[in-house]
PDB file of C-alpha atoms in Angstrom:
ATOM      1  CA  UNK A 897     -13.463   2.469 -11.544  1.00 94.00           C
ATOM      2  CA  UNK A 898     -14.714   0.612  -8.663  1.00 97.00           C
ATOM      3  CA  UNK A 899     -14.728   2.142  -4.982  1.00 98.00           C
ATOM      4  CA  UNK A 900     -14.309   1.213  -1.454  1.00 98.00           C
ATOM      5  CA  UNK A 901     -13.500   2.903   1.409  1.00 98.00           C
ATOM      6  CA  UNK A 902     -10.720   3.669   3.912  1.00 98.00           C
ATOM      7  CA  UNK A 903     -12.186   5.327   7.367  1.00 98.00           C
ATOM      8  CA  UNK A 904     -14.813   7.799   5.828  1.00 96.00           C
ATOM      9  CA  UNK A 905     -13.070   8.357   2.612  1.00 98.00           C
ATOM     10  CA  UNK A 906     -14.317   6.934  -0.873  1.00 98.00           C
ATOM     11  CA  UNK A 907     -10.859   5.188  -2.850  1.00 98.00           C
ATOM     12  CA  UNK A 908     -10.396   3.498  -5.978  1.00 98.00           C
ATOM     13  CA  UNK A 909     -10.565  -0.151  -5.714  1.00 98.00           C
ATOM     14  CA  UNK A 910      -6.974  -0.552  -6.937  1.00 98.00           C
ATOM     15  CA  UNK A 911      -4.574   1.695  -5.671  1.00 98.00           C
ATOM     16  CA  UNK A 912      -0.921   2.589  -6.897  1.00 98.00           C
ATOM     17  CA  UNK A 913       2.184   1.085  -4.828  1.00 98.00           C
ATOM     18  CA  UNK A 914       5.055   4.059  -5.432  1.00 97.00           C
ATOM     19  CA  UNK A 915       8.444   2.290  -4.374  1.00 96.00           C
ATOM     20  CA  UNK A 916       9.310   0.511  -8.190  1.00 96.00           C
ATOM     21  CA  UNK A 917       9.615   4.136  -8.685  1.00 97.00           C
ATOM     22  CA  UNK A 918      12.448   5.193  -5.979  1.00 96.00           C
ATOM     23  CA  UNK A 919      14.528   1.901  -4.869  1.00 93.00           C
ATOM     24  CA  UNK A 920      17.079  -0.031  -7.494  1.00 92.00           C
ATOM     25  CA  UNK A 921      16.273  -0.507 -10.947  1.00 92.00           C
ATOM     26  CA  UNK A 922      13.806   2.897 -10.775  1.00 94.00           C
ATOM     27  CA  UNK A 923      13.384   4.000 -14.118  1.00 95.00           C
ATOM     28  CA  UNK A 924      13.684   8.276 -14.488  1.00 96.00           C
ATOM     29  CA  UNK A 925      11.668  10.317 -13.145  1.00 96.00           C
ATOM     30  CA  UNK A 926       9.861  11.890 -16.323  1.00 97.00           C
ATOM     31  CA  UNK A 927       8.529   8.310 -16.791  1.00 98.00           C
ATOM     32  CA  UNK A 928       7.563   7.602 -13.152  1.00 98.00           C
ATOM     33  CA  UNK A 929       5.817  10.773 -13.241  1.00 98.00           C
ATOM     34  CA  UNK A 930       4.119   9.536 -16.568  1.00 98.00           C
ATOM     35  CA  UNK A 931       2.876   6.150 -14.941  1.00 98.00           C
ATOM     36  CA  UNK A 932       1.593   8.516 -11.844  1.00 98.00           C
ATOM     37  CA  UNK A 933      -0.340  10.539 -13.988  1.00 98.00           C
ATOM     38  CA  UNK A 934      -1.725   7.161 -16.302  1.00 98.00           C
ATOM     39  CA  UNK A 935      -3.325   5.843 -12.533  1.00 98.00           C
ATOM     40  CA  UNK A 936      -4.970   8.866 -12.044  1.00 98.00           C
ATOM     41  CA  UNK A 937      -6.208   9.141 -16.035  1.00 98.00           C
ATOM     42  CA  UNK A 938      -7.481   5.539 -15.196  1.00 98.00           C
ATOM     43  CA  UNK A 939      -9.706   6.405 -12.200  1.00 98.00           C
ATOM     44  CA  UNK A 940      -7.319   5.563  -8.929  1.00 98.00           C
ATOM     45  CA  UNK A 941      -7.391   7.849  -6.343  1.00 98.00           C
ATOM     46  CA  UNK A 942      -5.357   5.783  -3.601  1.00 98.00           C
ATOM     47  CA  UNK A 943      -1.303   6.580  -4.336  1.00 98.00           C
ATOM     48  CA  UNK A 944       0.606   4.514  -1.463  1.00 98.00           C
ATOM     49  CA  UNK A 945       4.300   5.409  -0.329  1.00 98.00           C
ATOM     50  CA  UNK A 946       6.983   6.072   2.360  1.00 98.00           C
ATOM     51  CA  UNK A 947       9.572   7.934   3.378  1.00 97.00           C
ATOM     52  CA  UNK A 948      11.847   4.890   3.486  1.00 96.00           C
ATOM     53  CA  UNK A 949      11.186   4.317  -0.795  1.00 96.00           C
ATOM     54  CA  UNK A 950      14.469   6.281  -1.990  1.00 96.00           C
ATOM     55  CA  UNK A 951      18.162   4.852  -2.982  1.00 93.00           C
ATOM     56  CA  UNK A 952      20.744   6.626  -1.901  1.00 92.00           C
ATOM     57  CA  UNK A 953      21.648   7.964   2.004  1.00 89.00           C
ATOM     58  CA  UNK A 954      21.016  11.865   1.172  1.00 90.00           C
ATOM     59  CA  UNK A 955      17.596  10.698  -0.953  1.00 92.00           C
ATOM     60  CA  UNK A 956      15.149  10.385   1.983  1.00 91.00           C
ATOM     61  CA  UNK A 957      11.601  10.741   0.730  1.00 95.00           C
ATOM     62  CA  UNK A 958      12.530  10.242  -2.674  1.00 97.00           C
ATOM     63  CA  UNK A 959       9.096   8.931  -3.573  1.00 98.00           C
ATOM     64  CA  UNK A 960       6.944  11.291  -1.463  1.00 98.00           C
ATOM     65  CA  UNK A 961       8.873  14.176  -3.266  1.00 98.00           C
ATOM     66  CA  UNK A 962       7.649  12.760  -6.558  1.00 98.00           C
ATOM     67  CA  UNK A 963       4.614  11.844  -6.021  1.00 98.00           C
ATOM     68  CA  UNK A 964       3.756  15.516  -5.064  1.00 98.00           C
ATOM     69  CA  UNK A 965       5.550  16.795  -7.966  1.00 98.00           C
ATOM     70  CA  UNK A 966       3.360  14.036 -10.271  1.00 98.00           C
ATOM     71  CA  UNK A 967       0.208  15.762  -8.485  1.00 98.00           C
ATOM     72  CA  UNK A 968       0.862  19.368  -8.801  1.00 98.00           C
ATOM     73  CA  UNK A 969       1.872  18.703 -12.557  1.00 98.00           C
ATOM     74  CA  UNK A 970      -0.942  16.721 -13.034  1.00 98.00           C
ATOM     75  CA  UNK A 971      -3.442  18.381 -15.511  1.00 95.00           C
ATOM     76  CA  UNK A 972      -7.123  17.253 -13.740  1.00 96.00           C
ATOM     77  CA  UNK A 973      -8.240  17.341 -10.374  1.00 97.00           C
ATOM     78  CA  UNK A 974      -6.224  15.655  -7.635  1.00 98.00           C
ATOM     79  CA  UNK A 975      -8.827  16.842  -4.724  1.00 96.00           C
ATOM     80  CA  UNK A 976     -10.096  13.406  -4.004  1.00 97.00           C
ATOM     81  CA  UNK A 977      -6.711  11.628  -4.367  1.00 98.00           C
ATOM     82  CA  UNK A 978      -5.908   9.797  -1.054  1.00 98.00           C
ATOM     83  CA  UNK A 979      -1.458   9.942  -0.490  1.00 98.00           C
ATOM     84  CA  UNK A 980      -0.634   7.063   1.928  1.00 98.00           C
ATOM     85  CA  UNK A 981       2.505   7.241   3.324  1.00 98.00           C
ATOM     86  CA  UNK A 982       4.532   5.506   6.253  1.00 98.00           C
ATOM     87  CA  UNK A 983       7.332   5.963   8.431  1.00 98.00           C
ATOM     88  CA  UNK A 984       9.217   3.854  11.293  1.00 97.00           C
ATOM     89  CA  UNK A 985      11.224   2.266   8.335  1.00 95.00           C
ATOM     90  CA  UNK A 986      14.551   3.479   7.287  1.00 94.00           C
ATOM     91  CA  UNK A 987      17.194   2.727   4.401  1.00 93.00           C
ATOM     92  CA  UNK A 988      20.811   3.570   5.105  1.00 91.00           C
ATOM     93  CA  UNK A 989      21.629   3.870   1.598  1.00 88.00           C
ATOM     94  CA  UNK A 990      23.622   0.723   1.557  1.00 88.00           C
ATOM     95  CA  UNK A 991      20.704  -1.124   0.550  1.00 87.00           C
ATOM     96  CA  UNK A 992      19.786  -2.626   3.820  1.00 93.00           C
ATOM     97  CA  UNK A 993      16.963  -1.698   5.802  1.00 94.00           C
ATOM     98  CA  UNK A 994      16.350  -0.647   9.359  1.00 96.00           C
ATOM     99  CA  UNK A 995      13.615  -0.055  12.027  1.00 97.00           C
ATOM    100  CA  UNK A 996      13.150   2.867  14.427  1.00 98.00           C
ATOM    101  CA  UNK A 997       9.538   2.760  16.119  1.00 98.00           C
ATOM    102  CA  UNK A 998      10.208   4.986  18.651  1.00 98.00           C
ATOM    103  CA  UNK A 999       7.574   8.278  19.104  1.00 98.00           C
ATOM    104  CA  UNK A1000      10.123  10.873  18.944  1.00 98.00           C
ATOM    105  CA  UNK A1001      11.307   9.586  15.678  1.00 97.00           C
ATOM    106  CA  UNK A1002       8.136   8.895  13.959  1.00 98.00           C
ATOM    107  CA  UNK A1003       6.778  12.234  14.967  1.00 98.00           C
ATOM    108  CA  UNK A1004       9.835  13.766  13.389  1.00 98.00           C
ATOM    109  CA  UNK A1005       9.377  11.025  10.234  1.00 98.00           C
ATOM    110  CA  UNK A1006       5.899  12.808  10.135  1.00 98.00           C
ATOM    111  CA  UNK A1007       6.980  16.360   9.788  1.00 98.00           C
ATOM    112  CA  UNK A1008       9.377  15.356   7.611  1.00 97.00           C
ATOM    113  CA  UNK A1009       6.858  13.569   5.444  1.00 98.00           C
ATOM    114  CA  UNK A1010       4.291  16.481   5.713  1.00 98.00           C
ATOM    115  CA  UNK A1011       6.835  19.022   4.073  1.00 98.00           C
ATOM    116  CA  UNK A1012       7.709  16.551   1.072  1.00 98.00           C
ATOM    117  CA  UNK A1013       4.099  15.943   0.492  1.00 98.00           C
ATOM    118  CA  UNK A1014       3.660  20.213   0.806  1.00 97.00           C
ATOM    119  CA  UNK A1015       0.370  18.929   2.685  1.00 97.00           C
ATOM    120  CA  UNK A1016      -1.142  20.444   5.793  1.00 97.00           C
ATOM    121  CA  UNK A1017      -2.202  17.093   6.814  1.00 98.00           C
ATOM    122  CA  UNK A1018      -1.154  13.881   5.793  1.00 98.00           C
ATOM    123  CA  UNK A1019      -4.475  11.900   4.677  1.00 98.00           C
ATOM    124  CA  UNK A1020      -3.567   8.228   5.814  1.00 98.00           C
ATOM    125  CA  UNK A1021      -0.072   7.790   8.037  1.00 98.00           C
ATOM    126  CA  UNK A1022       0.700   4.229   8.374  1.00 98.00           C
ATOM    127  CA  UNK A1023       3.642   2.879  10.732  1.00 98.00           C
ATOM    128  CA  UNK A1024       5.762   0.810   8.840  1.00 98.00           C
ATOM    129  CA  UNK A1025       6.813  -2.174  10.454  1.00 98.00           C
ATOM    130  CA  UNK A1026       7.649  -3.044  14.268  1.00 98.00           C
ATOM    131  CA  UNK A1027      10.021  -2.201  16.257  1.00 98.00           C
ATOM    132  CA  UNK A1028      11.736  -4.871  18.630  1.00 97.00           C
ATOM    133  CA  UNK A1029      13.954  -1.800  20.485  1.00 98.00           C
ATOM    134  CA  UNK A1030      10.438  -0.252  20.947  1.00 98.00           C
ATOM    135  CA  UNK A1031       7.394  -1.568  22.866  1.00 98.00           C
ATOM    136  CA  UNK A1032       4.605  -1.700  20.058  1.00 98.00           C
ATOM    137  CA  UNK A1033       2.224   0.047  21.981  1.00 98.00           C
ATOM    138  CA  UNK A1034       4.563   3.643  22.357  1.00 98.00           C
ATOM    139  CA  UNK A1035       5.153   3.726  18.355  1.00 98.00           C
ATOM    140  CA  UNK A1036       1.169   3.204  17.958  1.00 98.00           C
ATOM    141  CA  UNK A1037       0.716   5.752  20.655  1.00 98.00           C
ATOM    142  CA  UNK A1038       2.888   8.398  18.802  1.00 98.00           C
ATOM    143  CA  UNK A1039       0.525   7.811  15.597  1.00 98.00           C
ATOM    144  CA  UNK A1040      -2.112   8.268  18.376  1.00 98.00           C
ATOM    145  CA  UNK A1041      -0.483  11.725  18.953  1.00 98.00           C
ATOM    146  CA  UNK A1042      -0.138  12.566  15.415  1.00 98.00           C
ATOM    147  CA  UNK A1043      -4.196  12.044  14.705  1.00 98.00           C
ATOM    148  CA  UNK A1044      -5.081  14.030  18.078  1.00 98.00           C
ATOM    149  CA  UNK A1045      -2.163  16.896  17.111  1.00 98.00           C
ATOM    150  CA  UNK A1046      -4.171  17.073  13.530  1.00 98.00           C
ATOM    151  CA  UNK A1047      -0.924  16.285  11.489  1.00 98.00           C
ATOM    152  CA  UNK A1048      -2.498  13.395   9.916  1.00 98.00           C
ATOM    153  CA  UNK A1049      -6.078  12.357   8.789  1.00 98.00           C
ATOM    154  CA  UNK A1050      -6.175   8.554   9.378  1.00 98.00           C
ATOM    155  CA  UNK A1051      -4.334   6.262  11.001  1.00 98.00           C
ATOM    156  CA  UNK A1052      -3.270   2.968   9.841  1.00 98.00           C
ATOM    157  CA  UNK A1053      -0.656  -0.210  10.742  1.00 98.00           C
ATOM    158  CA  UNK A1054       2.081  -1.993   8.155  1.00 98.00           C
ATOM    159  CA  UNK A1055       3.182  -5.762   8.821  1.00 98.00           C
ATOM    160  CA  UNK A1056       0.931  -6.628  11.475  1.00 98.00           C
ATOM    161  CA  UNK A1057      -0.300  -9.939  13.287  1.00 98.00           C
ATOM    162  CA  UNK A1058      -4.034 -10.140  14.485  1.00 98.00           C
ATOM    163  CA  UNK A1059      -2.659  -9.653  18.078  1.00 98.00           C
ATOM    164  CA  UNK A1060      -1.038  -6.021  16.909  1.00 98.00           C
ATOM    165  CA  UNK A1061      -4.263  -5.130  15.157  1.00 98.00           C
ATOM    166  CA  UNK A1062      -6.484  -5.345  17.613  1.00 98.00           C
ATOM    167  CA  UNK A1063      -3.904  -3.974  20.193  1.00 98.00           C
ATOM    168  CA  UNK A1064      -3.783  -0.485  17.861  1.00 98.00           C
ATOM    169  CA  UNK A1065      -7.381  -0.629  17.659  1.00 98.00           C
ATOM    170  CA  UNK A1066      -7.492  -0.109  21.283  1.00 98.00           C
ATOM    171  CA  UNK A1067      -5.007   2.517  21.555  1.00 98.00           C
ATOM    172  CA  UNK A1068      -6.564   4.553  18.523  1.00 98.00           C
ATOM    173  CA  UNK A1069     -10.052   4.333  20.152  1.00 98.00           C
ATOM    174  CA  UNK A1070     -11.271   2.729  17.206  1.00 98.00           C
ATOM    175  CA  UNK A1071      -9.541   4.574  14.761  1.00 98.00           C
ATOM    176  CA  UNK A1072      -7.496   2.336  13.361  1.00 98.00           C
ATOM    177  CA  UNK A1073      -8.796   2.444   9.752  1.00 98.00           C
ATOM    178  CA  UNK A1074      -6.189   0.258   7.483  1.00 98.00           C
ATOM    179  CA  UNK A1075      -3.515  -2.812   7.998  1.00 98.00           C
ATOM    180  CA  UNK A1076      -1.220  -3.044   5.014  1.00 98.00           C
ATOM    181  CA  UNK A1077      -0.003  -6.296   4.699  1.00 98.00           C
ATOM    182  CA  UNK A1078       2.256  -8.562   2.279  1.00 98.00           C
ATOM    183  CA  UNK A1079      -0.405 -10.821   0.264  1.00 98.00           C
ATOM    184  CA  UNK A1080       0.058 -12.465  -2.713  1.00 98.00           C
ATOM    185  CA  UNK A1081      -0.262 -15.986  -4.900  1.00 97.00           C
ATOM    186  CA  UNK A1082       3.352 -16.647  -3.593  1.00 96.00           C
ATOM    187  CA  UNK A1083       2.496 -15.581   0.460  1.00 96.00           C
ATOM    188  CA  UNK A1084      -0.790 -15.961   1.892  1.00 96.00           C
ATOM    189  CA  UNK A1085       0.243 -16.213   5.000  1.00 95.00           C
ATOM    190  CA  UNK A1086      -1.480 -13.087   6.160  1.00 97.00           C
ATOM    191  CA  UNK A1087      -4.609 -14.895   5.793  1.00 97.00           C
ATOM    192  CA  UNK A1088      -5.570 -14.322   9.465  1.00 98.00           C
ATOM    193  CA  UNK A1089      -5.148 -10.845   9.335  1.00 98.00           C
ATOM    194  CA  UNK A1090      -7.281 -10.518   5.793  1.00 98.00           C
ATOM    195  CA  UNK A1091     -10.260 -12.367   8.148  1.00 98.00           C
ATOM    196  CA  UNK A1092      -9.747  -9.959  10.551  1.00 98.00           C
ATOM    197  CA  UNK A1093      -9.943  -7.117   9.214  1.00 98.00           C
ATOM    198  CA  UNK A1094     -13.055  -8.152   7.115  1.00 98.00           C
ATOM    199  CA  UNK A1095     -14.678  -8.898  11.040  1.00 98.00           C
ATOM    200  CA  UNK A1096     -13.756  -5.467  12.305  1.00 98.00           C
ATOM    201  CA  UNK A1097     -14.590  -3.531   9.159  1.00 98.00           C
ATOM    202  CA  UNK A1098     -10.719  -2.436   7.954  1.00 98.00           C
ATOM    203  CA  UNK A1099      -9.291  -1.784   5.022  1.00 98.00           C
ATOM    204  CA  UNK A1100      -7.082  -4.275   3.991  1.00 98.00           C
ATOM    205  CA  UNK A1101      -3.866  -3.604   1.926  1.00 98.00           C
ATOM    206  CA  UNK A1102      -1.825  -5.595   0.116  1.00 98.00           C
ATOM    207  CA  UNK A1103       1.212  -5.105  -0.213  1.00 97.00           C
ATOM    208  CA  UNK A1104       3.259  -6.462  -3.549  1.00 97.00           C
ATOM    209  CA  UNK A1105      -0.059  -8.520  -4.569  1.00 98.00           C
ATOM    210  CA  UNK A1106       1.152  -9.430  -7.904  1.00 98.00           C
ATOM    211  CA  UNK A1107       4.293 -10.944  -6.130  1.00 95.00           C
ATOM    212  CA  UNK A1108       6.840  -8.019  -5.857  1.00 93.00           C
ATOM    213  CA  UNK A1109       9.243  -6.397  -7.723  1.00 89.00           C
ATOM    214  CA  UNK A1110      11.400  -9.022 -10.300  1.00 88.00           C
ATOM    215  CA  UNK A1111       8.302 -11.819  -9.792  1.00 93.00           C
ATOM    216  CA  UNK A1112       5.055  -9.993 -10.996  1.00 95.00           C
ATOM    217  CA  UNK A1113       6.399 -10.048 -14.529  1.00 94.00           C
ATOM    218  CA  UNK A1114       6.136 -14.177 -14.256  1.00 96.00           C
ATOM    219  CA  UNK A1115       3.354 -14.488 -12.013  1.00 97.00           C
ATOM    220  CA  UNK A1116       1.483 -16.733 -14.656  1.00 97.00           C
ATOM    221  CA  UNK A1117       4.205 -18.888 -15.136  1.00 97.00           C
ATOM    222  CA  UNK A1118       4.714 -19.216 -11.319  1.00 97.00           C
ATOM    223  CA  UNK A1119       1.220 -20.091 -10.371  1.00 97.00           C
ATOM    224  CA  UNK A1120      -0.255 -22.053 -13.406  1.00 98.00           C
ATOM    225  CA  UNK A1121      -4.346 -21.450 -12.287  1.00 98.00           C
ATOM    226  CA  UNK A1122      -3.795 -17.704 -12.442  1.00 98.00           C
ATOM    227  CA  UNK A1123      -2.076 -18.349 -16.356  1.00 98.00           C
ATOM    228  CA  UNK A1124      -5.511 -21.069 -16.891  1.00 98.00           C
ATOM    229  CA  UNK A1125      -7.877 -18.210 -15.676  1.00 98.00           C
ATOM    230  CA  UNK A1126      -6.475 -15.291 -17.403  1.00 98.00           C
ATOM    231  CA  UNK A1127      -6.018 -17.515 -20.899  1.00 98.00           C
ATOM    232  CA  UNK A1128      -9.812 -17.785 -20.461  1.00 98.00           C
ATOM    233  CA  UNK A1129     -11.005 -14.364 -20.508  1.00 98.00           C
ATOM    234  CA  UNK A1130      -7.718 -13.208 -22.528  1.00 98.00           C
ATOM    235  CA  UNK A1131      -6.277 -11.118 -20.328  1.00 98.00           C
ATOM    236  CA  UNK A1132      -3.402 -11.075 -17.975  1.00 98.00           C
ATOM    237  CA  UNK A1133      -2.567 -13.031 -15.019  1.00 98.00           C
ATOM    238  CA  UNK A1134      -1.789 -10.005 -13.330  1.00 98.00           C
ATOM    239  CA  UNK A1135      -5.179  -8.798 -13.713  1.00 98.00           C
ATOM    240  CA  UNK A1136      -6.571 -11.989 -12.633  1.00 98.00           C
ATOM    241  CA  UNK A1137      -4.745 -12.056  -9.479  1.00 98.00           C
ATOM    242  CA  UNK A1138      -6.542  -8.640  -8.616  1.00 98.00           C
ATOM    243  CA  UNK A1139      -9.466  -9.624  -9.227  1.00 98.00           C
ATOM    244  CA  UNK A1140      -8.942 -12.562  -6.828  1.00 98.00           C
ATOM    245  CA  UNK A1141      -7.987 -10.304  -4.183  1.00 98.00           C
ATOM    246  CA  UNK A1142     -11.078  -7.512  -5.011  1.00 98.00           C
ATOM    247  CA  UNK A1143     -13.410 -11.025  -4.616  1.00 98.00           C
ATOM    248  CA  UNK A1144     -12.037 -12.502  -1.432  1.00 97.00           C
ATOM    249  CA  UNK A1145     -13.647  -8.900   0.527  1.00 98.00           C
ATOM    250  CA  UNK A1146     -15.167  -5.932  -0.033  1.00 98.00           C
ATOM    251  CA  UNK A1147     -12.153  -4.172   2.699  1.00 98.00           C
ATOM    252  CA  UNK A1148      -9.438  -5.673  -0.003  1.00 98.00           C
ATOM    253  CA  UNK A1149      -7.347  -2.465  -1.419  1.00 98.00           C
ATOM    254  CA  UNK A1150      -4.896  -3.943  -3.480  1.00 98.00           C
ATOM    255  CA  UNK A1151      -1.558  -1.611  -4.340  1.00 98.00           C
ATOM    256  CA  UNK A1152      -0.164  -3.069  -7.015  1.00 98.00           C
ATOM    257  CA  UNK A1153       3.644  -1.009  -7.902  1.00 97.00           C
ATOM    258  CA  UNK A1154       4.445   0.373 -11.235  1.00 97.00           C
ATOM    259  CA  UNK A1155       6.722   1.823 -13.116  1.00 96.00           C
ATOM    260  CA  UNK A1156       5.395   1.964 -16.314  1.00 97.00           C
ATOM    261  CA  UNK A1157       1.951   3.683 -17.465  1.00 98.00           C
ATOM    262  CA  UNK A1158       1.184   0.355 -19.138  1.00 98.00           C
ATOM    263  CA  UNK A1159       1.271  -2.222 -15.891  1.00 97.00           C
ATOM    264  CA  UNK A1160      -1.091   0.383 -13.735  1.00 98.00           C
ATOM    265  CA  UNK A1161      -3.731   0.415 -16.411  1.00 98.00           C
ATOM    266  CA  UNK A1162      -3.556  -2.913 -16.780  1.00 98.00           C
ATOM    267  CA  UNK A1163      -4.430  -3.250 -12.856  1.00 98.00           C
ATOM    268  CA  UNK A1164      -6.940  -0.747 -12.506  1.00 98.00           C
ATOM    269  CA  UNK A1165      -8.574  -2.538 -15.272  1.00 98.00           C
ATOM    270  CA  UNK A1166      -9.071  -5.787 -12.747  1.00 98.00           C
ATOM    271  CA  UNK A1167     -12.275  -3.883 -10.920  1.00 98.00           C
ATOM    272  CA  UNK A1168     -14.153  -4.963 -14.497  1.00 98.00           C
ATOM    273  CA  UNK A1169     -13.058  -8.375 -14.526  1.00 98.00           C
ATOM    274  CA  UNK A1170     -15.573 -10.711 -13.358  1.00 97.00           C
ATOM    275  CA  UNK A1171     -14.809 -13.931 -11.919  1.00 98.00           C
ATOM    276  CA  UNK A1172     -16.855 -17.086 -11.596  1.00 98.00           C
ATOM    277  CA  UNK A1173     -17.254 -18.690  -8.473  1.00 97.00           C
ATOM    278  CA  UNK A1174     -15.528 -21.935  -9.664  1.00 98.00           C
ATOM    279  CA  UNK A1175     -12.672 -19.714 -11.009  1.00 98.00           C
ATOM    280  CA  UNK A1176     -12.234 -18.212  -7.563  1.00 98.00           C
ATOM    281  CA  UNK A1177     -12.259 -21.627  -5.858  1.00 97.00           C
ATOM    282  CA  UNK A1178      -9.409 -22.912  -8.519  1.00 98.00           C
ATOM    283  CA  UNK A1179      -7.734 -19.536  -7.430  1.00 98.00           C
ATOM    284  CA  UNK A1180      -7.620 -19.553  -3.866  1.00 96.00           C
ATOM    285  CA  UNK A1181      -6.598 -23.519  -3.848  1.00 91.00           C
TER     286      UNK A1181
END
């Protein structure tokens, strides 16, 4: 396994994306707990979630709870595993979802999160997405809080513009240590925020690299230079695309979900695929 770093801790190059596990079509439980424990066997140490990744209205935290039950089952060490998790985003149960940014809530999110994970401190806390009702600068301040208070580790922003970045940056006093991001073959529009966070020295994450949930499994078929690539080193397009993404900066973290053991070995396997440079400019046409 390949490693790169988020603030002052050492991660897998690949990390594991938990919501295929805890929103519609989530397979059971003994097999999520199966693919959990294949990511670790395969070298990742970077396990992303959120308190918003469960299905029904009384299921809050559905993935947090199992990732912690994957960990404490698991049969190795799980001291250097970094659990990611995010809050400001909310599901209903209904299958929409909804936004609440504001410190008081997030602060209770965190709590919340902290006794699902059975952690003293959370290792990276991420705020989810922004809040319209809420001026961006109180729900960063509240992660502020959070980092002073000791409840979390490291600090990091979800679905972010260049302008949010730098503005929870500031607020942070420079600890601002990871944006997590949608990025993909299908949406590069956070392109900016890639280049941005490769200036200031960030961890980048993407978020559903391989396309999301119901397009990863056709991502070949989608983007035909991906299917060309992977044809020519016989492997899959999947683990083309994330070895795209590990090649475009040394800050790129992909998070690739799964839900089987088989599609997370298949990603962590991308850190040993080596791309040419004329395959990467085919790639990133």
């Amino acid at each position: 396994m390949e490693f790169r770093r988020i603030g002052d801790v050492e991660v897998s190059a690949i990390g594991l994306g938990g919501m295929p596990m805890s929103i519609e079509g989530r397979p059971d439980e003994e097999r999520s707990v199966r693919t959990i424990h294949a990511a670790l066997d395969a070298g990742v140490t970077l396990i992303d979630t959120a308190d918003a990744y469960h299905l029904y209205a009384n299921d809050d935290g559905h993935n947090e709870t199992l990732i912690a039950r994957a960990l404490s089952s698991y049969g190795g060490d799980t001291s250097s595993v970094l659990v990611a998790t995010k809050g400001g985003h909310l599901r209903p149960g209904d299958g929409s979802w909804t936004l609440n940014g504001s410190p008081a809530y997030l602060k209770e999110a965190c709590e919340a999160s902290l006794k699902r994970l059975g952690v003293d401190a959370i290792g990276l806390y991420q705020f989810h997405r922004p809040d319209p009702k809420t001026p961006y600068e109180d729900s960063v301040g509240a992660i502020r809080d959070l980092l002073d208070a000791g409840k979390i580790r490291m600090a990091g922003i979800s679905n972010a513009n260049p302008e949010q970045i730098r503005l929870a940056r500031e607020i942070l006093g420079g600890r601002l240590v990871s944006v997590q991001n949608q990025f993909s073959p299908a949406f590069r529009g956070s392109e900016p925020e890639l280049e941005l966070c490769h200036e200031l020295d960030i961890a980048f994450l993407p978020w559903s690299p391989l396309g999301g949930i119901g397009q990863a499994g056709d991502l070949g078929g989608r983007f035909a230079p991906f299917a060309e690539v992977a044809a020519a080193h016989g492997v899959s397009p999947q683990r083309v695309c994330l070895a795209w993404m590990l090649a475009r900066s040394p800050v790129v973290i992909p998070i690739p979900g799964a839900s089987r053991p088989a599609s997370i070995q298949d990603s962590a396997a991308a850190v040993d695929l080596e791309l040419t440079g004329d395959e990467l400019e085919l790639l990133s046409r």
